[in-house]
Short mmCIF file of C-alpha atoms in Angstrom, two decimals:
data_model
loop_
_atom_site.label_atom_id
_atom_site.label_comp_id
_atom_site.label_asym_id
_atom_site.label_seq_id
_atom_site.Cartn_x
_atom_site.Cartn_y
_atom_site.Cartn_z
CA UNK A 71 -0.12 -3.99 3.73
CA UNK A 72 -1.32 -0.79 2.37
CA UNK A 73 -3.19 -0.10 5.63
CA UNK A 74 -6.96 -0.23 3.65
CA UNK A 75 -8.45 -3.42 4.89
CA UNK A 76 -11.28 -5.12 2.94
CA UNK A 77 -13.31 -8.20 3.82
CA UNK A 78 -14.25 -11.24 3.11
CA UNK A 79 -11.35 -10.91 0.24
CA UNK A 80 -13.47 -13.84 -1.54
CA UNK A 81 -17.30 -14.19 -1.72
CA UNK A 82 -19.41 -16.51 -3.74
CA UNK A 83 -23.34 -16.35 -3.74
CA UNK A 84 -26.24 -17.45 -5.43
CA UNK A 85 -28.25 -14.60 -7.88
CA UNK A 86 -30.84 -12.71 -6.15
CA UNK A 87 -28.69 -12.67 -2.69
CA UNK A 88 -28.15 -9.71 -0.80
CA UNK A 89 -24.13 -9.15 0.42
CA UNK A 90 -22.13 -6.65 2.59
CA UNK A 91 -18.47 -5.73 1.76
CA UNK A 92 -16.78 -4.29 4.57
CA UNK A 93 -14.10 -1.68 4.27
CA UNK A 94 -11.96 -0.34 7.50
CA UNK A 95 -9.61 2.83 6.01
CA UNK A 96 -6.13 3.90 6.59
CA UNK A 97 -5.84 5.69 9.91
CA UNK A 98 -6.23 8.63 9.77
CA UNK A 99 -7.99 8.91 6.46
CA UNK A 100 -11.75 10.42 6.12
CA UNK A 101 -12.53 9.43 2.70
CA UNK A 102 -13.77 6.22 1.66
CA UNK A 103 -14.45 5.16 -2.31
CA UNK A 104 -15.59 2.21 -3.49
CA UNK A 105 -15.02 0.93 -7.19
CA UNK A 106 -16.03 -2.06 -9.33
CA UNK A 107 -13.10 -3.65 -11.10
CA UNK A 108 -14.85 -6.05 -14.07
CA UNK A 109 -13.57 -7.27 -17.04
CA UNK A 110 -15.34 -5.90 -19.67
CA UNK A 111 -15.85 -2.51 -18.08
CA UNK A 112 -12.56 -1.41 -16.45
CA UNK A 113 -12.29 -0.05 -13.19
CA UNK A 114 -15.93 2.09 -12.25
CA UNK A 115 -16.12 4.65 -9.43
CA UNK A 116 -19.25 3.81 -7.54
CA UNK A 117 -19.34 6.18 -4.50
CA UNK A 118 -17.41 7.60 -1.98
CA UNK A 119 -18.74 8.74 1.56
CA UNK A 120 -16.18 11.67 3.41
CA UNK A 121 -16.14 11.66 7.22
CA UNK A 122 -20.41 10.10 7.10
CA UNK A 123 -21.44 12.15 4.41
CA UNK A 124 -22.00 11.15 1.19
CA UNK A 125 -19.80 13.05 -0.91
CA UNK A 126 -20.05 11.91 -4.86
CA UNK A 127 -21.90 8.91 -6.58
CA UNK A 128 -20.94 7.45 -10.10
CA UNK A 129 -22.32 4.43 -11.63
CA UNK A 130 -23.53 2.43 -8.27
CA UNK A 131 -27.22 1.16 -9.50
CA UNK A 132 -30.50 1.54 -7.14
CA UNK A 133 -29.68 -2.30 -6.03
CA UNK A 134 -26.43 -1.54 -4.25
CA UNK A 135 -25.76 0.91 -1.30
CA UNK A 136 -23.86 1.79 0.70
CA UNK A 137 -22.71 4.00 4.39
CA UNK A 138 -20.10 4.97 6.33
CA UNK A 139 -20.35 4.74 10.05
CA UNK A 140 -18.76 7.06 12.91
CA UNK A 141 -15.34 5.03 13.02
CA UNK A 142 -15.14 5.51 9.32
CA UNK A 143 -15.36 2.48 8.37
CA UNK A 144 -17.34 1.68 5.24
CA UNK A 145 -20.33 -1.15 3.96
CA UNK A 146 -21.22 -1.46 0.28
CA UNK A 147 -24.73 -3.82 0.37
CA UNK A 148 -25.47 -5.38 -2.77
CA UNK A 149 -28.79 -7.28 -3.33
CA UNK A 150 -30.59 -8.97 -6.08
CA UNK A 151 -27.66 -10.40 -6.93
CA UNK A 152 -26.56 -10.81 -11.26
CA UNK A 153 -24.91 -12.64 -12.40
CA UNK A 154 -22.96 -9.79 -13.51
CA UNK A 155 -22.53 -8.29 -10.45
CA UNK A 156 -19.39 -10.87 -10.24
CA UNK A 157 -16.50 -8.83 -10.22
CA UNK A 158 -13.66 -7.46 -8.10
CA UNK A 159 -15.11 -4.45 -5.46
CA UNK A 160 -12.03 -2.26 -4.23
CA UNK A 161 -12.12 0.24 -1.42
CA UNK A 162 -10.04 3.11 -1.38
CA UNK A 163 -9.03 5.72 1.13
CA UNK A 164 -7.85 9.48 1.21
CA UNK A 165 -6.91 12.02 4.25
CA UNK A 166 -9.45 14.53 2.79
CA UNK A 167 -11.98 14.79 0.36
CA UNK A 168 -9.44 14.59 -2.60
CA UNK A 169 -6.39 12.88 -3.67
CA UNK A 170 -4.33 15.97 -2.13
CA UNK A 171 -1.92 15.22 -0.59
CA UNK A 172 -0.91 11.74 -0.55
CA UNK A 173 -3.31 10.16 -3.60
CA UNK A 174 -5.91 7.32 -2.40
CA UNK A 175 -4.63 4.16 -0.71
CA UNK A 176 -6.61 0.50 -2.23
CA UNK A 177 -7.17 -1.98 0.00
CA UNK A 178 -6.53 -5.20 -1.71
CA UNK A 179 -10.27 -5.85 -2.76
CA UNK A 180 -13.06 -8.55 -2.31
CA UNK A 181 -13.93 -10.85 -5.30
CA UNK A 182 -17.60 -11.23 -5.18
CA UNK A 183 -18.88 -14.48 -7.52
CA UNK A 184 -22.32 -14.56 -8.31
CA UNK A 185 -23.58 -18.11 -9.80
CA UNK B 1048 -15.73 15.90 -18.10
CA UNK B 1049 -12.55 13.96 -17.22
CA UNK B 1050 -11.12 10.91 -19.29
CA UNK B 1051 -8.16 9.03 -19.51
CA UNK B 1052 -6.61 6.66 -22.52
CA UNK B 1053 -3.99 4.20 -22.20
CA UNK B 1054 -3.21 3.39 -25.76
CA UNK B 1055 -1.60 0.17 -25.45
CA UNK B 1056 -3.77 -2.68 -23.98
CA UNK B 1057 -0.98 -5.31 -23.83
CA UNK B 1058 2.84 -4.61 -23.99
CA UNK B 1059 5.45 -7.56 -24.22
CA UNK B 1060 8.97 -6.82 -23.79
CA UNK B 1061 12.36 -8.56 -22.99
CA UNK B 1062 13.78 -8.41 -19.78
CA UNK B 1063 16.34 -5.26 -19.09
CA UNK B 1064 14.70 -3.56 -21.86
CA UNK B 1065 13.16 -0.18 -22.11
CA UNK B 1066 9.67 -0.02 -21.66
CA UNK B 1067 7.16 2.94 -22.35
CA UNK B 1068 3.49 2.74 -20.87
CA UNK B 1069 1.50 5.21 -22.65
CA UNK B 1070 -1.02 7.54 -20.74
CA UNK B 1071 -3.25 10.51 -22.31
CA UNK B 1072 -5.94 12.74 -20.56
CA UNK B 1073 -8.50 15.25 -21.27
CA UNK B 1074 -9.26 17.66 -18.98
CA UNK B 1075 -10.30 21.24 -19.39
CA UNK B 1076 -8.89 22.08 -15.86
CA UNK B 1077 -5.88 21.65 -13.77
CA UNK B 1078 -5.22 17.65 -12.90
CA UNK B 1079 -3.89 15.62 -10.59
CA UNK B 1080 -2.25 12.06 -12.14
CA UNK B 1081 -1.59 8.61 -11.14
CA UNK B 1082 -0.27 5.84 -12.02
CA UNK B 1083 -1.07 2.26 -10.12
CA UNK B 1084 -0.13 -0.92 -10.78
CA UNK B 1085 -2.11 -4.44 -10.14
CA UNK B 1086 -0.05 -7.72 -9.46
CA UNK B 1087 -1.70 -10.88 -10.09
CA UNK B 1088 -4.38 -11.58 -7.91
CA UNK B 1089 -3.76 -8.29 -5.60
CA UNK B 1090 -5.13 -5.14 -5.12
CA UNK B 1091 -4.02 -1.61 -7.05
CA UNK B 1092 -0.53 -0.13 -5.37
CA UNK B 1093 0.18 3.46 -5.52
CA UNK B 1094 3.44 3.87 -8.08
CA UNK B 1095 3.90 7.44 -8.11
CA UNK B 1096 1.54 10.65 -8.90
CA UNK B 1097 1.71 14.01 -10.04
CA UNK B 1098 -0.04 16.64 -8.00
CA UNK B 1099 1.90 20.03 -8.21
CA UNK B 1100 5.74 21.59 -9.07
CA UNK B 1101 7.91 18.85 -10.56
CA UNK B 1102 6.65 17.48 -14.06
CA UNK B 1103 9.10 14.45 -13.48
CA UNK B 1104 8.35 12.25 -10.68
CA UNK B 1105 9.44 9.19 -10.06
CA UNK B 1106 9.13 5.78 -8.06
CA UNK B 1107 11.16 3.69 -5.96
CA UNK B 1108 11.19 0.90 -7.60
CA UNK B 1109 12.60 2.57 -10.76
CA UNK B 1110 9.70 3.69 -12.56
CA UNK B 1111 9.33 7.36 -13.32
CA UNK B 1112 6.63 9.27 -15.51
CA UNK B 1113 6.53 13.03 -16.83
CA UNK B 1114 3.79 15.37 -16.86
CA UNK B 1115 3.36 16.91 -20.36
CA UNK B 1116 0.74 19.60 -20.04
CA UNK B 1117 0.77 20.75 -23.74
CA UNK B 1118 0.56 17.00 -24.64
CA UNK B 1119 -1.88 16.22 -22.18
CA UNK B 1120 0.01 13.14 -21.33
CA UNK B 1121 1.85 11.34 -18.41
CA UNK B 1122 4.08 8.54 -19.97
CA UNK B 1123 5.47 5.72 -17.50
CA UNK B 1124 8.87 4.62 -18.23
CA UNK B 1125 11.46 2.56 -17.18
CA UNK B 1126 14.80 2.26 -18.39
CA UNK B 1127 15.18 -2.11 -17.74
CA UNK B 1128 12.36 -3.70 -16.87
CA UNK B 1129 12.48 -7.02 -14.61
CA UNK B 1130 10.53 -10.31 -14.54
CA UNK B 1131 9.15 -9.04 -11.17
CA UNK B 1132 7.69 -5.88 -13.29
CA UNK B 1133 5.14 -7.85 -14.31
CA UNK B 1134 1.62 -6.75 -13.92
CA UNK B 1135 -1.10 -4.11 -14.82
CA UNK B 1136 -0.57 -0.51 -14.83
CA UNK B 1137 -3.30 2.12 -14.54
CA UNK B 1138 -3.47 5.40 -15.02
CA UNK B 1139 -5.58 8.03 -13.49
CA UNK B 1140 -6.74 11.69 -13.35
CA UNK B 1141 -8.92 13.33 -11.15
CA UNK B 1142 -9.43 17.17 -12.49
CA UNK B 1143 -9.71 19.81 -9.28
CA UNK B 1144 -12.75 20.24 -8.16
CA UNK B 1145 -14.02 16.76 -9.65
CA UNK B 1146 -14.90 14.23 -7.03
CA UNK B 1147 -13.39 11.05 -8.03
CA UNK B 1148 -10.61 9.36 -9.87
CA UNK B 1149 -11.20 8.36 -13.26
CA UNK B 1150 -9.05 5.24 -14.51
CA UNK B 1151 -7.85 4.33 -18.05
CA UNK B 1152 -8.24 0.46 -18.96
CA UNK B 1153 -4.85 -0.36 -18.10
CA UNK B 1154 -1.96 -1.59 -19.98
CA UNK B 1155 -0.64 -5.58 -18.93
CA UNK B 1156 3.24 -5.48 -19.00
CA UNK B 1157 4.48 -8.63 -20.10
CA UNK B 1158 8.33 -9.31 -19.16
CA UNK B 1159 9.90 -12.13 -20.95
CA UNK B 1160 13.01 -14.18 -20.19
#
C-alpha cells in the first residue's frame, strides 16, 4: 500500500458520460498529479493542484477538470465521454511542490472503460 | 524542454542473467531521475531516484542505476534478474524548476525460465 488511494479502481461507462475519479494523498503530502496511462500514448501528465492551488497543467483537454479540496484530497471530472478516453488515470502525490525530497508516491490507479 | 528515451521497448532475458534497462534524457538544466516499475495490473512503484550527491543509487530489491551527466543517461541494472522481476520499468526526469515529471515509454522486462 503505497499510502495514495484512488477510487473506484475500475469504471466502465457509456460515451458522452460525465465521471469523477477520486484521489486521497499520502499523509502528509500537498501535491497532487494526475496522469493518463494509454496505450498508444505512454504515460501523460495532466495536472497537478499543490495545497488548493493549481500549480501546472499539461495535456488535460477543456472536457476534463479537475480540484483539490481543503483535506487535499483530489477529483479529476471527465465528461463527454470517448471512446478514447478509456485508459488507466493515476494519481500521484509529493510533500512539496516537487519531487524533492522523497520523489512522488502513485496510487495504484482507476481503469476508466468507455464503450 | 524536458524528454526522456528508453531505447529498448521490450527486453527478454533468462533468469539469473544480467539485465541492462536503458534510459537517456535531455535536459538543458540540472535533473532529478526516476525509475518506476509497473507489475501486471498494478499501479507505478517507486524503484529508486537520483536527486543530488551519489551518481550510484540503488534499490532494495537489487536494482541499482547510475547517473551519467556527460552521457545524459541513467541506466538500470541488475546483476540476476528473477521471474518475480517481471514487469514494466519507467523512467523519468523532471528538470528544476519544471513542474512535472516527464516519463519515457517504458521498457517490458521479460524473465524466462
Amino acid at each position: 500500500d503505497s499510502g495514495v488511494t484512488q477510487t473506484p479502481k475500475h469504471l466502465i461507462t457509456a460515451t458522452g458520460q460525465r465521471v469523477t475519479l477520486r484521489c486521497s494523498p499520502r499523509s502528509g503530502d500537498l501535491s497532487v498529479y494526475w496522469y493518463q496511462q494509454s496505450l498508444d500514448q505512454g504515460l501523460q501528465f495532466l495536472i497537478q493542484y499543490y495545497n488548493g492551488e493549481e500549480r501546472a497543467k499539461g495535456n488535460i483537454l477543456e472536457r476534463f477538470s479537475a480540484q483539490q479540496f481543503p483535506d487535499l484530497h483530489s477529483e479529476l471530472n471527465l465528461s463527454s465521454l470517448e471512446l478514447g478516453d478509456s485508459a488507466l488515470y493515476f494519481c500521484a502525490s509529493s510533500v512539496g511542490k516537487g519531487p524533492e525530497p522523497y520523489g512522488y508516491t502513485f496510487g495504484s490507479g482507476t481503469r476508466l472503460t468507455v464503450v | 524542454a524536458q524528454s526522456v528515451t528508453q531505447l529498448d521497448s521490450q527486453v527478454p532475458v533468462f533468469e539469473e542473467a544480467p539485465v541492462e534497462l536503458r534510459c537517456n534524457y535531455s535536459s538543458s538544466v540540472s535533473v532529478y531521475l526516476f525509475w518506476y516499475v509497473q507489475y501486471p495490473n498494478q499501479g507505478l512503484q517507486l524503484l529508486l531516484k537520483y536527486l543530488s550527491g551519489s551518481t550510484l543509487v540503488e534499490s532494495i530489491n537489487g536494482f541499482e542505476a547510475e547517473f551519467n551527466k556527460s552521457q545524459t543517461s541513467f541506466h538500470l541494472r541488475k546483476p540476476s534478474v528473477h521471474i518475480s522481476d517481471t514487469a514494466e520499468y519507467f523512467c523519468a526526469v523532471i528538470s528544476q524548476g519544471a513542474q512535472k515529471l516527464v516519463f519515457g515509454q517504458g521498457t517490458r522486462l521479460t524473465i524466462n525460465p
